[in-house]
Short mmCIF file of C-alpha atoms and ligand atoms in Angstrom, two decimals:
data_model
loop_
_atom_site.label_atom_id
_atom_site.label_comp_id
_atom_site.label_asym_id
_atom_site.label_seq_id
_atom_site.Cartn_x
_atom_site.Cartn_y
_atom_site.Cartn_z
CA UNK A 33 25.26 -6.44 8.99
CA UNK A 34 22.39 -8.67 9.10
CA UNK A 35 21.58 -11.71 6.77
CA UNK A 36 18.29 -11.53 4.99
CA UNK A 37 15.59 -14.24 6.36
CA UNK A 38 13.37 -15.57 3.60
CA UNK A 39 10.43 -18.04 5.09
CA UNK A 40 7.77 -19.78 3.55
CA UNK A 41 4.66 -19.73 5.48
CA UNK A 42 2.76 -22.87 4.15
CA UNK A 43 -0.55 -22.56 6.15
CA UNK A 44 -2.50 -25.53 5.85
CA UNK A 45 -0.79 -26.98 3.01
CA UNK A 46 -0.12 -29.48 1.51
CA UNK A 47 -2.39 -32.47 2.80
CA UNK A 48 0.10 -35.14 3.01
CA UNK A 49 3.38 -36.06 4.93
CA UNK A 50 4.55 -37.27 1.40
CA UNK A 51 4.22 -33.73 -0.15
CA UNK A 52 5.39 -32.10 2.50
CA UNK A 53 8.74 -33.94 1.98
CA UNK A 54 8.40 -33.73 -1.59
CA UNK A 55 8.25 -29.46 -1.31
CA UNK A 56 10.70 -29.46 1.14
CA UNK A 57 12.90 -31.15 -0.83
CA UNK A 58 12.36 -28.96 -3.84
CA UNK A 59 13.44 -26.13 -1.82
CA UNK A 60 16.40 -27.38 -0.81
CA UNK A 61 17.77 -28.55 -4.16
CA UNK A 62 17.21 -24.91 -5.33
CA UNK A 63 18.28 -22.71 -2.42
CA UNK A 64 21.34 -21.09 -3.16
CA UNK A 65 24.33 -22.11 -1.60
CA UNK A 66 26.15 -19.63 1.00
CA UNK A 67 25.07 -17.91 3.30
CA UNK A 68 23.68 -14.87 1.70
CA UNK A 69 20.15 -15.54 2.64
CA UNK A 70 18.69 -17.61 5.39
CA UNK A 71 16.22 -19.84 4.15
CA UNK A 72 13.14 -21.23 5.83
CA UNK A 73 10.45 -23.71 5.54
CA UNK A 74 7.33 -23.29 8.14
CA UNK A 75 5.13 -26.81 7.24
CA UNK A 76 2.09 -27.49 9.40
CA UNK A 77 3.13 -28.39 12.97
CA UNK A 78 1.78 -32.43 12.04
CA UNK A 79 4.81 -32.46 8.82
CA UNK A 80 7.31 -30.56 10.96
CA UNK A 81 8.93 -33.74 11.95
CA UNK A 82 8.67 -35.65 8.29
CA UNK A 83 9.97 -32.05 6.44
CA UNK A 84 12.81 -32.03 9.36
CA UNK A 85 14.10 -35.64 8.39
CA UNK A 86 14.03 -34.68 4.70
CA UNK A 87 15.80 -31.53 4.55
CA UNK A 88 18.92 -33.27 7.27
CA UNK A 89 21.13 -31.00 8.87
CA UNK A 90 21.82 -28.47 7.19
CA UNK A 91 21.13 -25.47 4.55
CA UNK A 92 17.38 -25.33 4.97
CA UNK A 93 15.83 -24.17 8.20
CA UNK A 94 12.59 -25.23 9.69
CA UNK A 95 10.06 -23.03 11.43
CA UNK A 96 6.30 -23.89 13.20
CA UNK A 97 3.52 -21.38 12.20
CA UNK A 98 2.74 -20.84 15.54
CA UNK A 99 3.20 -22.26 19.15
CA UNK A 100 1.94 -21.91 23.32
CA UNK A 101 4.28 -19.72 24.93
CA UNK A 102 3.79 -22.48 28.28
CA UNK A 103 6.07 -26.06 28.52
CA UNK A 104 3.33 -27.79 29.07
CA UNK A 105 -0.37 -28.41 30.40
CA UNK A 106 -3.62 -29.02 29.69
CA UNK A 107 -3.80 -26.84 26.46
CA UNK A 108 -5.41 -29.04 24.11
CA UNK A 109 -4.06 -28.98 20.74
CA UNK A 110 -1.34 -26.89 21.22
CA UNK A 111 2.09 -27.26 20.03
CA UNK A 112 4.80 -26.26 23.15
CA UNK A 113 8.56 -24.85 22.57
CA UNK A 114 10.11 -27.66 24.48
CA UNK A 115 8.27 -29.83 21.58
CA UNK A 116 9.51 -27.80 18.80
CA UNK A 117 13.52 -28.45 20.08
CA UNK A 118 14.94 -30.30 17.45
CA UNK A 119 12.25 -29.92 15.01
CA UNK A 120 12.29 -26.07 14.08
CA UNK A 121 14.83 -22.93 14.91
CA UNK A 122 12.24 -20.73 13.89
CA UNK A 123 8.31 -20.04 14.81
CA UNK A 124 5.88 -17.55 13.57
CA UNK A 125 4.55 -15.76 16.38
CA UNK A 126 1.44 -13.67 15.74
CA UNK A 127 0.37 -14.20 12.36
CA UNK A 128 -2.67 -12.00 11.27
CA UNK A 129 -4.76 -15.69 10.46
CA UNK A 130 -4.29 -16.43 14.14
CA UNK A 131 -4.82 -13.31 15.29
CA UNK A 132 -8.42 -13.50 12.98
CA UNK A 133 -9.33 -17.10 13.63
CA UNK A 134 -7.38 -18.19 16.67
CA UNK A 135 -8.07 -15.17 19.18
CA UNK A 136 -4.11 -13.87 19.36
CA UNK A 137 -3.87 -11.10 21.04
CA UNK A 138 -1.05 -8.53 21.56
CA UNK A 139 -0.46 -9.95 25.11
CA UNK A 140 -0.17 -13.33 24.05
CA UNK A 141 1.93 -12.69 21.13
CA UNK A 142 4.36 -10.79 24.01
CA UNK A 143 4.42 -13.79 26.11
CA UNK A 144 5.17 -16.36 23.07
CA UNK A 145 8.00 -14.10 21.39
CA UNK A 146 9.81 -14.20 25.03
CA UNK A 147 8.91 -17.71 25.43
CA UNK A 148 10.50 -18.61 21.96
CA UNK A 149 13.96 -16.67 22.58
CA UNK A 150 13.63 -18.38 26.04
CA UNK A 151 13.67 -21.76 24.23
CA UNK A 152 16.24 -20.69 21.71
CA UNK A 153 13.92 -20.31 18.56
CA UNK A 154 14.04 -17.52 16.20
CA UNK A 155 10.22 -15.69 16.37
CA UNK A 156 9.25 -14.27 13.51
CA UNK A 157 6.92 -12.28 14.83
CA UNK A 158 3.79 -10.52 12.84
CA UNK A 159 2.45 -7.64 12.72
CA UNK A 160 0.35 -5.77 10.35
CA UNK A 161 -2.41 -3.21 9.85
CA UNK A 162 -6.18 -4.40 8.53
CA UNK A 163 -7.83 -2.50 5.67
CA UNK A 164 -9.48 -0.59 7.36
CA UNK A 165 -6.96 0.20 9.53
CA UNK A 166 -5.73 1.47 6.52
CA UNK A 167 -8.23 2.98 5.54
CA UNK A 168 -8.79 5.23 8.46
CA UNK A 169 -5.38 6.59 8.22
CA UNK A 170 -4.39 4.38 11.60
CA UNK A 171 -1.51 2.04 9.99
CA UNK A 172 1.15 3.76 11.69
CA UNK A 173 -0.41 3.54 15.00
CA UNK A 174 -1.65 -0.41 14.91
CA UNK A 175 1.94 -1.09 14.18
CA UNK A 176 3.48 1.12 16.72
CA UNK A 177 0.88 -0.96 19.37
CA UNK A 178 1.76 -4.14 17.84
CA UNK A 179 5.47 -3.99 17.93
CA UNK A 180 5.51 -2.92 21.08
CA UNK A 181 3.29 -5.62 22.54
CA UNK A 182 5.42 -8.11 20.79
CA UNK A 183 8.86 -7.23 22.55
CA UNK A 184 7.40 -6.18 26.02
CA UNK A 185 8.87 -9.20 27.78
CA UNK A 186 12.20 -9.09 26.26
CA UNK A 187 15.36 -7.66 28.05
CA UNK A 188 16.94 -7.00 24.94
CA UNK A 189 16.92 -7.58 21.23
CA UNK A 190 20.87 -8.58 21.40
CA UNK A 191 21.19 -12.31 20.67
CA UNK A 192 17.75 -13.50 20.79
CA UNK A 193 17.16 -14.07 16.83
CA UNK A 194 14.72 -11.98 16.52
CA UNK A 195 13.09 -11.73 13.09
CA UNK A 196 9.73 -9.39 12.59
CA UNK A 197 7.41 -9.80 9.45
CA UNK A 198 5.33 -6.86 8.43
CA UNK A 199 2.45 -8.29 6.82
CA UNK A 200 -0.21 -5.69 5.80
CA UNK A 201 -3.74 -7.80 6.54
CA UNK A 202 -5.13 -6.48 2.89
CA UNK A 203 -2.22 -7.53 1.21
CA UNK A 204 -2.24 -11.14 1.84
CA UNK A 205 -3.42 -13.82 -0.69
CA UNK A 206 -5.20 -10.84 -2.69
CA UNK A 207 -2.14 -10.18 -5.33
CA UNK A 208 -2.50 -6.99 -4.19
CA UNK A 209 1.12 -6.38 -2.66
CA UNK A 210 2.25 -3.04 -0.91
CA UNK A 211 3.83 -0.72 -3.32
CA UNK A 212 8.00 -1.24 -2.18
CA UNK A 213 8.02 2.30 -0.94
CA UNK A 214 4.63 1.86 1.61
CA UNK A 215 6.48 -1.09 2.26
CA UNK A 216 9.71 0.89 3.18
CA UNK A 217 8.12 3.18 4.90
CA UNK A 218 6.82 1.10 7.48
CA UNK A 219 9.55 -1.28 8.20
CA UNK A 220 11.63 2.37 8.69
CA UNK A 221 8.96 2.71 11.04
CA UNK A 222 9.82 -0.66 12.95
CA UNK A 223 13.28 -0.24 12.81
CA UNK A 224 12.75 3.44 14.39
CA UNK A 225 11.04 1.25 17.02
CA UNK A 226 13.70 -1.36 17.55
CA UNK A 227 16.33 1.73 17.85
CA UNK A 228 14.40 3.22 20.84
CA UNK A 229 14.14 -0.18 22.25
CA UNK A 230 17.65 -1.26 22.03
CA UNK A 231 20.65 1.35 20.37
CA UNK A 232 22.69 -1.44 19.89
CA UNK A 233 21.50 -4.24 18.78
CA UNK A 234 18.62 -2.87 16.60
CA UNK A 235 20.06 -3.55 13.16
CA UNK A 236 20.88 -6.99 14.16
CA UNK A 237 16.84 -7.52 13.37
CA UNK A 238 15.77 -8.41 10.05
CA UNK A 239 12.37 -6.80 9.20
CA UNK A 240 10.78 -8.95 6.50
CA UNK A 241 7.92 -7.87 4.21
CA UNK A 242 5.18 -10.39 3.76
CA UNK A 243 1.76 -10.28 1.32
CA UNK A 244 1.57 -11.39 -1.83
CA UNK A 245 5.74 -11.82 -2.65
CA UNK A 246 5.89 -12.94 -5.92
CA UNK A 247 8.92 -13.69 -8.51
CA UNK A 248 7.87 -10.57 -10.00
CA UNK A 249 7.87 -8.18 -6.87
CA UNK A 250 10.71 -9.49 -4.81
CA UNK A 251 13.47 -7.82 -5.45
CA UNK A 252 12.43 -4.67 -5.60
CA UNK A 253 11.04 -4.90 -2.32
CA UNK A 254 14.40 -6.42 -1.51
CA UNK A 255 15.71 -3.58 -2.79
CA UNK A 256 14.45 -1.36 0.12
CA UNK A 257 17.00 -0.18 3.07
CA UNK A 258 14.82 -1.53 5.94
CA UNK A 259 13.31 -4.49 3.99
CA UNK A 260 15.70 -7.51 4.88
CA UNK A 261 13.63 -10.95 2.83
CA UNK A 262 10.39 -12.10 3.46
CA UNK A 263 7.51 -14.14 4.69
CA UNK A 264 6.34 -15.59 1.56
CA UNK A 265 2.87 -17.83 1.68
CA UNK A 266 1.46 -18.85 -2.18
CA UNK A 267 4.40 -18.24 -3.85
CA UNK A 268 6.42 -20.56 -1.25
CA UNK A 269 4.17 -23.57 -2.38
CA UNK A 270 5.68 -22.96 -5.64
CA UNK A 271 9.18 -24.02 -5.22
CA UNK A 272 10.57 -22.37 -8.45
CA UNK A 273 8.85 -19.25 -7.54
CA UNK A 274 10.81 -19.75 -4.67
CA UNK A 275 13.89 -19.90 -5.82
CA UNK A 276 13.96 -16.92 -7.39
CA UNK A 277 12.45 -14.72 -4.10
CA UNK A 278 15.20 -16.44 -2.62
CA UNK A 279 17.98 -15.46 -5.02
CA UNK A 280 16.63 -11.92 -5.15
CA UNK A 281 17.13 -11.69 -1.42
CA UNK A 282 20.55 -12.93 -1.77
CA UNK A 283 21.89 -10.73 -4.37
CA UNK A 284 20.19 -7.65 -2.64
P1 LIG B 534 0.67 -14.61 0.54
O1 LIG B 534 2.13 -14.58 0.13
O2 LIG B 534 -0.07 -15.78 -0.01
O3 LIG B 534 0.01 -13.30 0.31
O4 LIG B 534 0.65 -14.85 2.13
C1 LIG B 534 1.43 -14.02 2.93
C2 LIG B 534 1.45 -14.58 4.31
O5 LIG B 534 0.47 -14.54 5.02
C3 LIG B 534 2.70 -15.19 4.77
O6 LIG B 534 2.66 -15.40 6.14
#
């Protein structure tokens, strides 16, 4: 019904164009064949070209870690879709980092996910509650306002590639992943969203679960009805680590 989506979110990593190639390679010698899983490499936007070149046409796919949602301008030191064609199929739209650092807000995040579907890239867009979020009992809530925001400027979720990452903010880069069923329960809650939004096409979306993936907690999270791969960040630097996130999506 819908293929899983496994991406590896490499932040600011690694320093050089030559390792960047090197990785990507790695990940491509050990993806597995078929098309069981869609795999994904997201390098800085400065390698995206290099990692491109390496990995050829096909089997691994290339997404940016983030992008403007406008062609073009005077928007210094931003990275535009109609500079991503031919470079990446996917972006991450959204990401909690940006959203901390980078002064993403919901709006924006709206305006880039149409803007990517416009331009024929796959957003992955992110959403995900903050401890104390958590804490206060409003997770269910923040995600409800998030989701929404992200899709208000689509028509439909039919065809436009779609992919949403729930990344709880406390889980990631602490080791301190979601339990699979907290996990489950939330990306129920998206897809509950995506139903309202669009009947049909709903379970076209893969929800992903990102925040400290490891080998060791993959596919059990995998494992989970509404869980379809995942956005994968230290793990993804690690290409045998990887591999087998990646093979635990595709025998899920
Ligand atoms: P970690 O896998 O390092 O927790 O990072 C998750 C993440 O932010 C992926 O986008």
């Amino acid at each position: 019904m819908r293929t899983p989506v496994v991406a590896g979110n490499w932040k600011m990593n690694p320093p050089t164009a030559a390792e960047a190639v090197e990785l990507a390679r790695a990940v491509a010698a050990s993806a597995p064949a078929g098309d069981q899983v869609t795999t994904v490499v997201c390098p800085p936007t400065v390698w995206l070209s290099a990692v491109r070149e390496a990995l050829g046409a096909d089997g691994v796919a290339v997404g940016a870690q983030t992008m403007h949602f406008e062609e073009k301008g005077a928007f210094t030191g931003e990275t535009s879709p109609l500079m991503l064609a031919g470079l990446a199929s996917f972006v991450i739209i959204g990401h909690s980092e940006r959203r901390q650092y980078d002064g993403e807000t919901d709006e924006r995040v709206g305006r880039k996910v149409a803007s990517a579907v416009a331009h024929r890239l796959r957003p992955i867009a992110a959403v995900g509650e903050r401890a104390e979020e958590r804490a206060a009992g409003a997770t269910a809530s923040v995600i409800d306002r998030q989701v929404r925001a992200a899709l208000a400027n689509l028509d439909g979720l039919g065809g436009t590639g779609l992919v949403i990452a729930y990344e709880p903010v406390w889980a990631i880069g602490t080791g301190d992943a979601a339990t699979a069923a907290d996990a489950q329960e939330v990306c129920g809650q998206i897809r509950a969203i995506l139903r309202e939004l669009d009947p049909e096409a709903a379970d076209e979306v893969p929800i992903q679960y990102g925040g400290s993936v490891t080998a060791e907690n993959a596919a059990e999270l995998f494992a989970q009805p509404d869980i379809d791969g995942a956005l994968v960040g230290g793990a993804s630097l690690k290409p045998e680590q990887f591999e087998t996130i990646l093979r635990a999506a595709a025998g899920a």
